[in-house]
Short mmCIF file of C-alpha atoms in Angstrom, two decimals:
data_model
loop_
_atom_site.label_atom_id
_atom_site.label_comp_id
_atom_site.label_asym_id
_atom_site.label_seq_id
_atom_site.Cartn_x
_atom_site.Cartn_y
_atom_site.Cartn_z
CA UNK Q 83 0.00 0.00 0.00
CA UNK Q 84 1.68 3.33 -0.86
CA UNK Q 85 2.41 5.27 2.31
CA UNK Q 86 2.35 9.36 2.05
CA UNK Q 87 3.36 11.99 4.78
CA UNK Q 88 2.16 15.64 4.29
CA UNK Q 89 3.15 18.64 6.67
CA UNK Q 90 1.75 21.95 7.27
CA UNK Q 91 -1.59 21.46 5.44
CA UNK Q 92 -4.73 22.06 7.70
CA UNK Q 93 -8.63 21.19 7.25
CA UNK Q 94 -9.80 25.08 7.90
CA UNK Q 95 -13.86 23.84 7.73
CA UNK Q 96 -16.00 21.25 6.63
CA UNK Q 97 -19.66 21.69 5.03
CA UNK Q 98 -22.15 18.28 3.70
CA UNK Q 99 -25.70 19.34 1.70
CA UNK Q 100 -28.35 16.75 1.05
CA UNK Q 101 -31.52 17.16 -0.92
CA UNK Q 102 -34.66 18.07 0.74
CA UNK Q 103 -36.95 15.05 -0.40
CA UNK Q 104 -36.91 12.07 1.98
CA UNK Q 105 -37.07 8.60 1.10
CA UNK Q 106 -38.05 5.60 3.94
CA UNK Q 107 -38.79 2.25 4.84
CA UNK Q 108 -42.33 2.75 4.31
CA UNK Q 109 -41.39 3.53 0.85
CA UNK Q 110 -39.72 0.90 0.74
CA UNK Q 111 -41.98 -1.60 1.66
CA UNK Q 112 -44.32 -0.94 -0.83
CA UNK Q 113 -41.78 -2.34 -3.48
CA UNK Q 114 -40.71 -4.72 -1.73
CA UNK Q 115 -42.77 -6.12 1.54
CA UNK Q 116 -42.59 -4.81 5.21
CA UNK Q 117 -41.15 -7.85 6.36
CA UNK Q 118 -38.22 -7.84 3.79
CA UNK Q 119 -37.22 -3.81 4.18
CA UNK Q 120 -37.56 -4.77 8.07
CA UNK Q 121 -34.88 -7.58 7.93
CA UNK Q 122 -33.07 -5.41 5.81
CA UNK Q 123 -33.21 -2.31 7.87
CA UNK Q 124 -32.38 -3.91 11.19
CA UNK Q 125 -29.19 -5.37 9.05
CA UNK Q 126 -27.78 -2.25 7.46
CA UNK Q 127 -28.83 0.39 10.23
CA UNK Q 128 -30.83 2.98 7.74
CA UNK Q 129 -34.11 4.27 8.51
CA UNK Q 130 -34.49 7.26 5.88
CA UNK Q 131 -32.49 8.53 3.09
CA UNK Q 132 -32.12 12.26 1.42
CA UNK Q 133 -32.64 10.90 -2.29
CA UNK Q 134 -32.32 13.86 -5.13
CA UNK Q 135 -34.92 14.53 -7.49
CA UNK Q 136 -33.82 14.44 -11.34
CA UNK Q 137 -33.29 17.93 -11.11
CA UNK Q 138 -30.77 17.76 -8.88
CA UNK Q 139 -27.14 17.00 -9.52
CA UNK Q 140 -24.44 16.33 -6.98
CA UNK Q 141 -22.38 18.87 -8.07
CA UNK Q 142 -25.92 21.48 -6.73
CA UNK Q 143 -25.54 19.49 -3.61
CA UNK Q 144 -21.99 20.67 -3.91
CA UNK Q 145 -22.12 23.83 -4.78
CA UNK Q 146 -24.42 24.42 -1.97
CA UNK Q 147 -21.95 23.11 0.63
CA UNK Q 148 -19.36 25.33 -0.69
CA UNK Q 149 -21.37 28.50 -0.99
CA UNK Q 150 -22.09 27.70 2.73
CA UNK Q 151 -18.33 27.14 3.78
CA UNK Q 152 -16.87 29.72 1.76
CA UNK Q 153 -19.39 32.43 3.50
CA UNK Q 154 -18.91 31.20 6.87
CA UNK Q 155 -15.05 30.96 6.35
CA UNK Q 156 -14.95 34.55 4.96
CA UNK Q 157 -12.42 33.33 1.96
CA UNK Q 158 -12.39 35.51 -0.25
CA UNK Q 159 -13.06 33.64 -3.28
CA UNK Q 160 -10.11 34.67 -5.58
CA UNK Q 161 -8.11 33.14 -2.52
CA UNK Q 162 -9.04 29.37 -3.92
CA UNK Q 163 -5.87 27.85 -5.99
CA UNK Q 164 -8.05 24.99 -7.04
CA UNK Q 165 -11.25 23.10 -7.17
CA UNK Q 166 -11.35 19.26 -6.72
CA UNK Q 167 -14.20 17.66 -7.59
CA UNK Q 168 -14.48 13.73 -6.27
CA UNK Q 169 -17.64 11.40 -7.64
CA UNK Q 170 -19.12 8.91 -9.87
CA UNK Q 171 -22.09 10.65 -10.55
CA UNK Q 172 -20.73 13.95 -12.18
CA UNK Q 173 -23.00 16.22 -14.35
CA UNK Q 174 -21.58 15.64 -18.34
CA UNK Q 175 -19.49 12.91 -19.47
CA UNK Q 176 -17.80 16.26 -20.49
CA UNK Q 177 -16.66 19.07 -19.70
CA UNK Q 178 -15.52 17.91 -16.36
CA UNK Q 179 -18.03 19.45 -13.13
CA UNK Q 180 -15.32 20.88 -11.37
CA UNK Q 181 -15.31 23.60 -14.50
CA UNK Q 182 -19.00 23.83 -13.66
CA UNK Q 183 -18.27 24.65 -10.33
CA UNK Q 184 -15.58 26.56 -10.81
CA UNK Q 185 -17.88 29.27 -12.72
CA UNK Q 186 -20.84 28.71 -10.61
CA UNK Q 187 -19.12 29.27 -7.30
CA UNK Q 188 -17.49 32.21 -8.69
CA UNK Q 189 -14.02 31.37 -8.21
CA UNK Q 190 -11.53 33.32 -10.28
CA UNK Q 191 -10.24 31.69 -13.68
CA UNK Q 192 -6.56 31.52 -12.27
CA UNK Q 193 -7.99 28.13 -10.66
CA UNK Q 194 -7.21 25.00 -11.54
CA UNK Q 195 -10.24 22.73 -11.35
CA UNK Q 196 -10.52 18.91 -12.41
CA UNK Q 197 -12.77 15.50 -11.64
CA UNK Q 198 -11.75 12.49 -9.92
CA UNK Q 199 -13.60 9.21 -10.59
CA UNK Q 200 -13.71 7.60 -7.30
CA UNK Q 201 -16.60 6.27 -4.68
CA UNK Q 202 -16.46 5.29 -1.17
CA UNK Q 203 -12.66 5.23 -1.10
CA UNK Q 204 -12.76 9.16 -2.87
CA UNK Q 205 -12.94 11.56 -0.03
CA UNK Q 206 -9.65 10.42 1.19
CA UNK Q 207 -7.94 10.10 -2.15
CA UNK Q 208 -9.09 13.85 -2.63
CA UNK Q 209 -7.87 14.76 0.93
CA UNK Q 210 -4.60 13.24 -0.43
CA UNK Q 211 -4.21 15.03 -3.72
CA UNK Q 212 -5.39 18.38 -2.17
CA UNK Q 213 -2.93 17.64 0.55
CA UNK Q 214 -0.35 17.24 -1.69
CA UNK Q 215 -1.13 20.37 -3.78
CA UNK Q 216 -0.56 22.36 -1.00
CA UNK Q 217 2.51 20.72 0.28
CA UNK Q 218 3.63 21.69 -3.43
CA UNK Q 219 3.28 25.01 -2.67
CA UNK Q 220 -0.59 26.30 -3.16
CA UNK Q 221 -2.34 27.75 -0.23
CA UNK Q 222 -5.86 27.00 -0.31
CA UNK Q 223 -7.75 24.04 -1.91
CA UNK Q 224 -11.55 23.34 -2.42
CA UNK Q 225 -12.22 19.90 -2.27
CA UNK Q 226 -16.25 19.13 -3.21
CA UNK Q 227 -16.96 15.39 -2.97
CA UNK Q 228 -20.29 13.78 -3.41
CA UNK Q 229 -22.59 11.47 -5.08
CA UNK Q 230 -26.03 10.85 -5.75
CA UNK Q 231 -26.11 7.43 -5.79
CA UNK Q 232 -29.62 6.89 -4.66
CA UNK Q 233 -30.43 8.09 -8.38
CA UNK Q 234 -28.98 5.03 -10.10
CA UNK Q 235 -30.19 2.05 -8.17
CA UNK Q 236 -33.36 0.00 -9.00
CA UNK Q 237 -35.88 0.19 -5.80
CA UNK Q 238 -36.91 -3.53 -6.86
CA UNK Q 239 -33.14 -4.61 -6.22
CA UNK Q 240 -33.09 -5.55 -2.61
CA UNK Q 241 -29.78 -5.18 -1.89
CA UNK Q 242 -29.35 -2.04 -2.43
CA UNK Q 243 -32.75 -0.59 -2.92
CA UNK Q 244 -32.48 0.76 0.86
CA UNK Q 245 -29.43 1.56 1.62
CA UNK Q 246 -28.02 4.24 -1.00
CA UNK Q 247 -28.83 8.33 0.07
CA UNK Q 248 -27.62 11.34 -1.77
CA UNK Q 249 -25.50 13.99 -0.42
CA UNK Q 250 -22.88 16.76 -1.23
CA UNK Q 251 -19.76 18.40 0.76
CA UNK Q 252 -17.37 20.40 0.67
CA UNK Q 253 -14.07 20.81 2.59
CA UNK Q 254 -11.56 23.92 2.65
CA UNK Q 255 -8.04 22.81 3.03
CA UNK Q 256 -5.22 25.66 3.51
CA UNK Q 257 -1.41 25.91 4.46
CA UNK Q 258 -0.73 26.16 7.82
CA UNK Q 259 2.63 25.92 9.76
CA UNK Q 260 1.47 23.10 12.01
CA UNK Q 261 3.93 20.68 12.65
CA UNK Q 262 1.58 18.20 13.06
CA UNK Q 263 1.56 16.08 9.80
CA UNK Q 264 -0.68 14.14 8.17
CA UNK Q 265 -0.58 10.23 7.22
CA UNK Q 266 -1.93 8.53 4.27
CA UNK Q 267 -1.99 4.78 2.91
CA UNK Q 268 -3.87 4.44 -0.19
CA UNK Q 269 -4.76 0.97 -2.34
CA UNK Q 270 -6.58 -0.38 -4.98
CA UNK Q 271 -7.51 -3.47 -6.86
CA UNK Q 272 -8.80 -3.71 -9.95
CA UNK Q 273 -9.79 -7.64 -9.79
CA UNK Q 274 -12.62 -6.41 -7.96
CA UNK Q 275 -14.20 -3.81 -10.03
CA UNK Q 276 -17.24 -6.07 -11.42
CA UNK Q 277 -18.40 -6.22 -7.89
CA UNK Q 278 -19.61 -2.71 -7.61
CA UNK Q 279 -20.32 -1.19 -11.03
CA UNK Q 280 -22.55 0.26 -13.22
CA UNK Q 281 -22.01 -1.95 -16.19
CA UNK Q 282 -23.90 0.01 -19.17
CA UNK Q 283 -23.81 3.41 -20.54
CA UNK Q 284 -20.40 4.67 -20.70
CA UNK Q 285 -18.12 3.92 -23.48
CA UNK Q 286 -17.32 -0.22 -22.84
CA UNK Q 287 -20.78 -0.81 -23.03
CA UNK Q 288 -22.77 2.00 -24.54
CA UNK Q 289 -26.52 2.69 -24.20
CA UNK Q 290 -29.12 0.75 -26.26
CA UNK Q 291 -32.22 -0.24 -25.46
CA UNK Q 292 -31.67 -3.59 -23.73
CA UNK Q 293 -28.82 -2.24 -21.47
CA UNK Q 294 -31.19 0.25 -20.10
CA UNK Q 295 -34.17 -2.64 -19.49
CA UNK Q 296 -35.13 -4.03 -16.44
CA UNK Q 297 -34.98 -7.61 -15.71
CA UNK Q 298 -35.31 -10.19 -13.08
CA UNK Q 299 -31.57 -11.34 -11.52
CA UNK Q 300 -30.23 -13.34 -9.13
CA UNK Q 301 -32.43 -13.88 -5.82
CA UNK Q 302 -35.74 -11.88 -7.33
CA UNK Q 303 -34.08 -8.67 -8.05
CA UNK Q 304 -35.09 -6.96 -10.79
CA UNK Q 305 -32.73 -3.91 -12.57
CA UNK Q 306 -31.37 -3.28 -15.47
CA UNK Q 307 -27.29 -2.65 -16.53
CA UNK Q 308 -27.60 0.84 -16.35
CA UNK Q 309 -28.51 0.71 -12.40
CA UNK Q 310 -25.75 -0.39 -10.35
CA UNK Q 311 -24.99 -3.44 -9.08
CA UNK Q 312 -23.04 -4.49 -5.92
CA UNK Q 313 -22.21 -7.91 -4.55
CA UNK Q 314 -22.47 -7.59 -1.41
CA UNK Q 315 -20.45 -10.20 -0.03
CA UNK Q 316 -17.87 -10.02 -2.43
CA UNK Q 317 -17.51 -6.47 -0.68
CA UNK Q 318 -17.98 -7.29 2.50
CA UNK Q 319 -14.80 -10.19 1.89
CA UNK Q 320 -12.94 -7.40 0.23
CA UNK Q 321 -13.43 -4.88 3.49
CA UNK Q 322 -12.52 -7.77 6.02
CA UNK Q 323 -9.17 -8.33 3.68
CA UNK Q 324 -8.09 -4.66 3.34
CA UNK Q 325 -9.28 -2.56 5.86
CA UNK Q 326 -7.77 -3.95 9.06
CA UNK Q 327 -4.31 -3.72 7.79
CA UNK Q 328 -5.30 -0.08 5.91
CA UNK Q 329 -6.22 1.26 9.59
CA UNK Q 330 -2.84 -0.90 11.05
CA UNK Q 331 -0.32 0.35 8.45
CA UNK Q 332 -1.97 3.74 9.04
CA UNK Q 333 -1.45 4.01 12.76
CA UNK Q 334 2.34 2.19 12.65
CA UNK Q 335 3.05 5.65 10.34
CA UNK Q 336 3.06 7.98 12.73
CA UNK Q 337 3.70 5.31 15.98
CA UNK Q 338 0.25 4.89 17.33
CA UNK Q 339 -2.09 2.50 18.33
CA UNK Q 340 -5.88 2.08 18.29
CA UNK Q 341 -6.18 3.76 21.49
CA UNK Q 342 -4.96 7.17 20.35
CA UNK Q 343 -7.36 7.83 18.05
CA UNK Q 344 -10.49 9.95 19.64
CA UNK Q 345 -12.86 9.06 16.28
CA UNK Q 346 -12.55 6.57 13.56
CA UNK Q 347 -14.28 8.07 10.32
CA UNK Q 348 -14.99 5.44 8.34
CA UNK Q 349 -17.00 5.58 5.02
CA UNK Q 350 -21.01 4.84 6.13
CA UNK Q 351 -20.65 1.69 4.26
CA UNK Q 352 -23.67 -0.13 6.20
CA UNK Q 353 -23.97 -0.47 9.91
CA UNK Q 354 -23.15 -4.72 10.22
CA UNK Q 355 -19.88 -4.15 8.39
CA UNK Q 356 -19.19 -1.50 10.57
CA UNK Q 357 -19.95 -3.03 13.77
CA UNK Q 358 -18.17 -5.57 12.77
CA UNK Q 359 -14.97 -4.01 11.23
CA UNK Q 360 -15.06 -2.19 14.71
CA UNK Q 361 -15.22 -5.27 16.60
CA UNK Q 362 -12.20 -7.08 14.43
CA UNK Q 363 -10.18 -3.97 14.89
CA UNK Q 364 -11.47 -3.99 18.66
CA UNK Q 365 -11.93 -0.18 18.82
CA UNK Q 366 -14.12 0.80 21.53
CA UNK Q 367 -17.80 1.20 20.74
CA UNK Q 368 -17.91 4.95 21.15
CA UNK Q 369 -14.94 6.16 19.14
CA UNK Q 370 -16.61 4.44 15.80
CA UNK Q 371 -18.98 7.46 14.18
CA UNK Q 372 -22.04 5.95 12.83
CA UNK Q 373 -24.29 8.37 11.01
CA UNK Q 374 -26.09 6.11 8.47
CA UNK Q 375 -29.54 6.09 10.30
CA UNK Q 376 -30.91 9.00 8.73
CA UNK Q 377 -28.66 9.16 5.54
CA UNK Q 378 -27.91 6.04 4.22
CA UNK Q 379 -25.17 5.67 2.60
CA UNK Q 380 -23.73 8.32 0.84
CA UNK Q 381 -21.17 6.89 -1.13
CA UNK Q 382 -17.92 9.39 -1.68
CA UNK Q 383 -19.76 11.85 0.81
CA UNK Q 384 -19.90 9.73 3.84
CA UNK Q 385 -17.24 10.35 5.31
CA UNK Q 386 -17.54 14.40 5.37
CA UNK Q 387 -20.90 13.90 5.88
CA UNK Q 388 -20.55 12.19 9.36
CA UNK Q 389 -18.17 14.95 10.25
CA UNK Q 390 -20.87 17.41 9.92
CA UNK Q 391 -23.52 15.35 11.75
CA UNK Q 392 -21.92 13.60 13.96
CA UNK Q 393 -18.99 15.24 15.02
CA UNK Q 394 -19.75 19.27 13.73
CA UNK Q 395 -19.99 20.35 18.06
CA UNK Q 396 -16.97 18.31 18.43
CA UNK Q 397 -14.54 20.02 15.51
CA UNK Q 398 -15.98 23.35 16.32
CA UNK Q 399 -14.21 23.40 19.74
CA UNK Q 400 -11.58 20.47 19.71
CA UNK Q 401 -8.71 19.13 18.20
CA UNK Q 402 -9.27 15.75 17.29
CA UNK Q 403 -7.29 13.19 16.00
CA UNK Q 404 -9.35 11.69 13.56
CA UNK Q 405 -9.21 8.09 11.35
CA UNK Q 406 -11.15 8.07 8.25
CA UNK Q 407 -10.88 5.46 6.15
CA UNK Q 408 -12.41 4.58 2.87
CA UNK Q 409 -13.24 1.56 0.80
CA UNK Q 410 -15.20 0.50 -2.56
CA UNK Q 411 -15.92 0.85 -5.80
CA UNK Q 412 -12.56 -0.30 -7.46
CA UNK Q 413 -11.98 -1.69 -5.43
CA UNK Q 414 -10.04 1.32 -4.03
CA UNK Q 415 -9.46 2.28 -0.09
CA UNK Q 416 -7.34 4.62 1.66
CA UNK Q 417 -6.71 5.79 4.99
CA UNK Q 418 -5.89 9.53 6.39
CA UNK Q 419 -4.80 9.70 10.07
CA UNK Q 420 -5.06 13.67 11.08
CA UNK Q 421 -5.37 16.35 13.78
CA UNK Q 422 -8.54 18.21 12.85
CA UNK Q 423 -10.46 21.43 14.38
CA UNK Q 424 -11.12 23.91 15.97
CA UNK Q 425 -12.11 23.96 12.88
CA UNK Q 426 -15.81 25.94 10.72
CA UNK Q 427 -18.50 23.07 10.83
CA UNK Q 428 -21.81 24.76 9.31
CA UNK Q 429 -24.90 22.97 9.93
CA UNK Q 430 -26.07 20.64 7.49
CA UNK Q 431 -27.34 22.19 4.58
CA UNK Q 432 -30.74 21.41 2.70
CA UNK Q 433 -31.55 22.01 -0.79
CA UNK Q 434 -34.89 22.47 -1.42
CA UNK Q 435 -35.51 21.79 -5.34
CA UNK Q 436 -34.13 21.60 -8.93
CA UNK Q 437 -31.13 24.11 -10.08
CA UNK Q 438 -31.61 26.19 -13.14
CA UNK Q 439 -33.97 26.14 -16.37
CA UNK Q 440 -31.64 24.98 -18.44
CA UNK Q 441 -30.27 22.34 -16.26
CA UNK Q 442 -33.98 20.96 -15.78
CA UNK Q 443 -34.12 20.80 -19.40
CA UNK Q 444 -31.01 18.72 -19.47
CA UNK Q 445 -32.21 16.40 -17.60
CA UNK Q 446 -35.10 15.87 -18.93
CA UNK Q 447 -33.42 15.22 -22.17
CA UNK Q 448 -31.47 12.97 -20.30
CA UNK Q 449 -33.46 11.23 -18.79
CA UNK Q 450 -36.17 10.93 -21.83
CA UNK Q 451 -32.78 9.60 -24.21
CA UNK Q 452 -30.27 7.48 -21.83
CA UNK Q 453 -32.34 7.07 -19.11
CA UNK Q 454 -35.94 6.34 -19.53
CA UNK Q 455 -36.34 4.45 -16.40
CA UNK Q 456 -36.22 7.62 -14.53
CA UNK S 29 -9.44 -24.54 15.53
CA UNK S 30 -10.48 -24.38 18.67
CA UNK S 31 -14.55 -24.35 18.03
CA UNK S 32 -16.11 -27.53 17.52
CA UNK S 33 -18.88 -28.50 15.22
CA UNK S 34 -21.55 -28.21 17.24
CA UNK S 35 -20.44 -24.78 18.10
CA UNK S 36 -20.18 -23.84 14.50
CA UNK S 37 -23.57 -24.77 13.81
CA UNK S 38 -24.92 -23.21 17.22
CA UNK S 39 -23.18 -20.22 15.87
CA UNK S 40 -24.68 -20.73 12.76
CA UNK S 41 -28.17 -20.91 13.68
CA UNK S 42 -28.00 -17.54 15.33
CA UNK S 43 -26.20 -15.82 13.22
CA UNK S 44 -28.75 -16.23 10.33
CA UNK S 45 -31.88 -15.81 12.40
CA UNK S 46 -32.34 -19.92 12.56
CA UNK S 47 -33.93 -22.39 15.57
CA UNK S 48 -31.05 -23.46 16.46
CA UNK S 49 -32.84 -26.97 16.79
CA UNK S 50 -33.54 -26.99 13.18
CA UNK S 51 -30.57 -26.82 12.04
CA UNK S 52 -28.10 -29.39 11.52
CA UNK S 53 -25.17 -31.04 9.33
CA UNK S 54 -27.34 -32.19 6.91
CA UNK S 55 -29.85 -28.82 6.65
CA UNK S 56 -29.83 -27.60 3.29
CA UNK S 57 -28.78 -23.64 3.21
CA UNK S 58 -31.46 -23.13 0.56
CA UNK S 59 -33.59 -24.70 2.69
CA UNK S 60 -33.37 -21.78 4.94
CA UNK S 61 -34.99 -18.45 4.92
CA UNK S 62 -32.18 -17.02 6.50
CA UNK S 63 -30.12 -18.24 4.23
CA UNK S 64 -30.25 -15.22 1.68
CA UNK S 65 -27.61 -12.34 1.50
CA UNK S 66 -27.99 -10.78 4.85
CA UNK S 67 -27.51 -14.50 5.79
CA UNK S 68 -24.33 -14.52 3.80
CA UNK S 69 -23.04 -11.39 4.90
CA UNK S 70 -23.22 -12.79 8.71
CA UNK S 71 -21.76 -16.40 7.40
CA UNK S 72 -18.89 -14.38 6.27
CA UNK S 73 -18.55 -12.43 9.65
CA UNK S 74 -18.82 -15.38 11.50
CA UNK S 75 -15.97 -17.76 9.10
CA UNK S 76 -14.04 -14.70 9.92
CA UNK S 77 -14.37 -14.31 13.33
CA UNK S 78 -13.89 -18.20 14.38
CA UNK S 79 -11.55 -19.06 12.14
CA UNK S 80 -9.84 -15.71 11.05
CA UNK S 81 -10.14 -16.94 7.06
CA UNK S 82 -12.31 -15.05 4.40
CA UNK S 83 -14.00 -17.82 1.93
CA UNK S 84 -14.06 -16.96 -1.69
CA UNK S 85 -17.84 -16.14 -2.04
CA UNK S 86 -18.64 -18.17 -4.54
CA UNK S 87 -17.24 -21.35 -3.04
CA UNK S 88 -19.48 -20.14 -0.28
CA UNK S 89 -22.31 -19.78 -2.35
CA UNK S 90 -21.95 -23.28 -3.77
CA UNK S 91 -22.14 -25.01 -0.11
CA UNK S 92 -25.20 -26.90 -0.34
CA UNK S 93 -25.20 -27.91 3.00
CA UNK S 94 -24.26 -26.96 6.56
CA UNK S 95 -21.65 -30.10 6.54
CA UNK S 96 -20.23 -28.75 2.84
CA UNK S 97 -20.02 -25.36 4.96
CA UNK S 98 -18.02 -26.58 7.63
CA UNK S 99 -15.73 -28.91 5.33
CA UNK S 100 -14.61 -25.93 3.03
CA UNK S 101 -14.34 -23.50 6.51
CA UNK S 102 -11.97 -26.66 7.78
CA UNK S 103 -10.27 -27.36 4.45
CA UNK S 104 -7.28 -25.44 4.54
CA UNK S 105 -7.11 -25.03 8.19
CA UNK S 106 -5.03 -28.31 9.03
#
């Protein structure tokens, strides 16, 4: 696993966004039976998810994260040196979002601004490549990380039908002459990639009509090979394999054991992997964050995402030194071992409804020519 | 190993939601309602945690019964 150390980069705030409309078991169970969604509930710890309507992109999720942090941070917006934008759900196949955002935030063209293609493992990778930005000599990084997931999976596919939600964040990273440095390990493999992918309508396996048509699959579940699919015990295995040792190598970095860390971060992946990841790793109950009742997961967002709601009156007042660690579609992971806070924590942020005309009308044209299931 | 059997399929039973009476050896996994991929998920755990081995999922997926469970959790372990 490759090993990084970064000094004198700081998180300055931290700021998640999910859409307004609500989705829940009872929804659920009208698909697909209350004694099914209850099982499956009880299992995977989520009650209710923030699902976005067409209208709504991650990168609006996003952007209303940042517009949040950037106020409440009072950075001047010609300040930001670039724009990182992490997902798998970005808004063209081009140009890439973090242009969009660039202009829509209103950050000055002397920006650089670019997409990276990652999922549950990508708000550490982007912690990484902002962190290393600055270490190579910029001062202030936007990372905006987020997914809306929730949007591409079929509600008659059980095993994931209830456990996806859709969120935004954003987190300001900046110089700072602490000598406290940062550790990262970072992995991936590739072997694993047909276990959580959306098989159909990129460029391997472009859109036509059958790739975009639901059928019946393995155990009753019905979706198509444009909605994603995840195996999830192959991912499960692949989390047992990796992430002990990720979280081990991480903490042998910078001399430390599991008893030094005041919160483990990991990605909201569902709550029996966590509880049991946490009980492998024997961390103590109340150090593990666990934020997926109301959210779901979120996919690249989780992570920031439990910061904000689980830990926001924490980071506001303390310096914590945090795990997070990420893991999935890739298969990718990668750990970040940090001192965070004092640090700005706004409240969570809602968006009410769709963006722009012309977006809407995007989407509908989307949706009408690749998508018609939505 | 240090869990027996019995234990295993004690362990078993109550780890996918099972009587524990009505399962045995010979129970078919199919058989079983819990049996389905929360089941898995908590079969996996449970390999993981008594044995401290990961199965390849789809040798654990072609275990037709509790004993062809146990025999592929044992195989390598001598």
């Amino acid at each position: 696993m490759a090993r990084v150390r970064i000094a004198n980069v700081r998180l300055a705030g931290v700021a998640s966004a999910v859409p307004e409309s609500v989705r829940t078991l009872a929804d659920d169970a009208q698909v697909l039976g209350e004694t099914e969604i209850a099982r499956i509930s009880q299992n995977i710890g989520v009650e209710r998810r923030h699902v976005a309507p067409p209208e709504v992109c991650t990168s609006d999720l996003c952007a209303a994260a940042a517009e949040r942090l950037l106020s409440e941070l009072d950075w001047p917006r010609d300040s930001v040196e670039a724009l990182i934008f992490v997902s798998q759900t970005a808004d063209y196949f081009m140009p890439a979002t973090a242009c969009v955002l660039q202009h829509k935030l209103g950050l000055p063209k002397s920006c650089a601004a670019f997409d990276v293609n990652q999922g549950c493992a990508g708000y550490v990778y982007g912690l990484w490549l902002a962190g290393q930005m600055i270490a190579g000599g910029m001062r202030r990084v936007l990372l905006l990380v987020g997914d809306t997931i929730a949007r591409l999976v079929s509600p008659q596919d059980r095993t994931v039908a209830a456990l996806f939600g859709d969120a935004g964040t954003a987190t300001a990273l900046e110089r700072d002459d602490n000598p406290s440095p940062w550790f990262f390990t970072l992995g991936s493999d590739g072997s694993g990639g047909r276990h959580l992918t959306i098989p159909a309508g990129a460029f391997r396996h472009q859109h036509t009509e059958q790739t975009a048509c639901r059928s019946e699959r393995e155990g009753g579940n019905a979706r198509s090979d444009e909605d994603l699919f995840m195996d999830g015990a192959e991912v499960f295995t692949f989390a047992l394999r990796e992430v002990p040792p990720l979280v081990a190598t991480t903490l042998e970095a910078d001399g430390l054991t599991t008893v030094d860390v005041d919160a483990f971060v990991f990605h909201q992946a569902n709550q029996f992997m966590l509880n049991y990841l946490a009980k492998r790793l024997k961390l103590p109950a109340d150090r593990v964050v666990m934020g997926l009742r109301d959210y779901g997961n979120t996919s690249s967002a989780s992570i920031p995402l439990a910061l904000t709601t689980e830990l926001a009156p924490r980071l506001r007042n303390e310096r914590l030194r945090l795990l997070m660690a990420g893991f999935g579609a890739g298969f990718s992971w990668a750990a970040a071992l940090a001192h965070c806070g004092p640090m700005t924590m706004p409240e969570l942020v809602v968006v009410p409804g769709g963006g722009a005309a012309a977006q809407r009308f995007l989407t509908r044209a989307h949706r009408n020519e690749l998508n018609p299931r939505l | 190993m240090t869990i027996s059997n019995d234990e295993f399929i004690a362990r078993l039973a109550e780890a996918l939601n099972e009587d524990p009476a009505e399962v045995t050896a010979e129970t078919t996994l199919a058989d079983l309602e819990g049996w389905d991929s929360v089941g898995q998920l908590a079969t996996i755990a449970l390999v993981d945690e008594c044995f401290q081995k990961r199965l390849a999922v789809d040798e654990l997926r072609a275990a037709r019964t509790v004993a062809a469970l146990i025999e592929l959790v044992r195989r390598d372990a001598a």
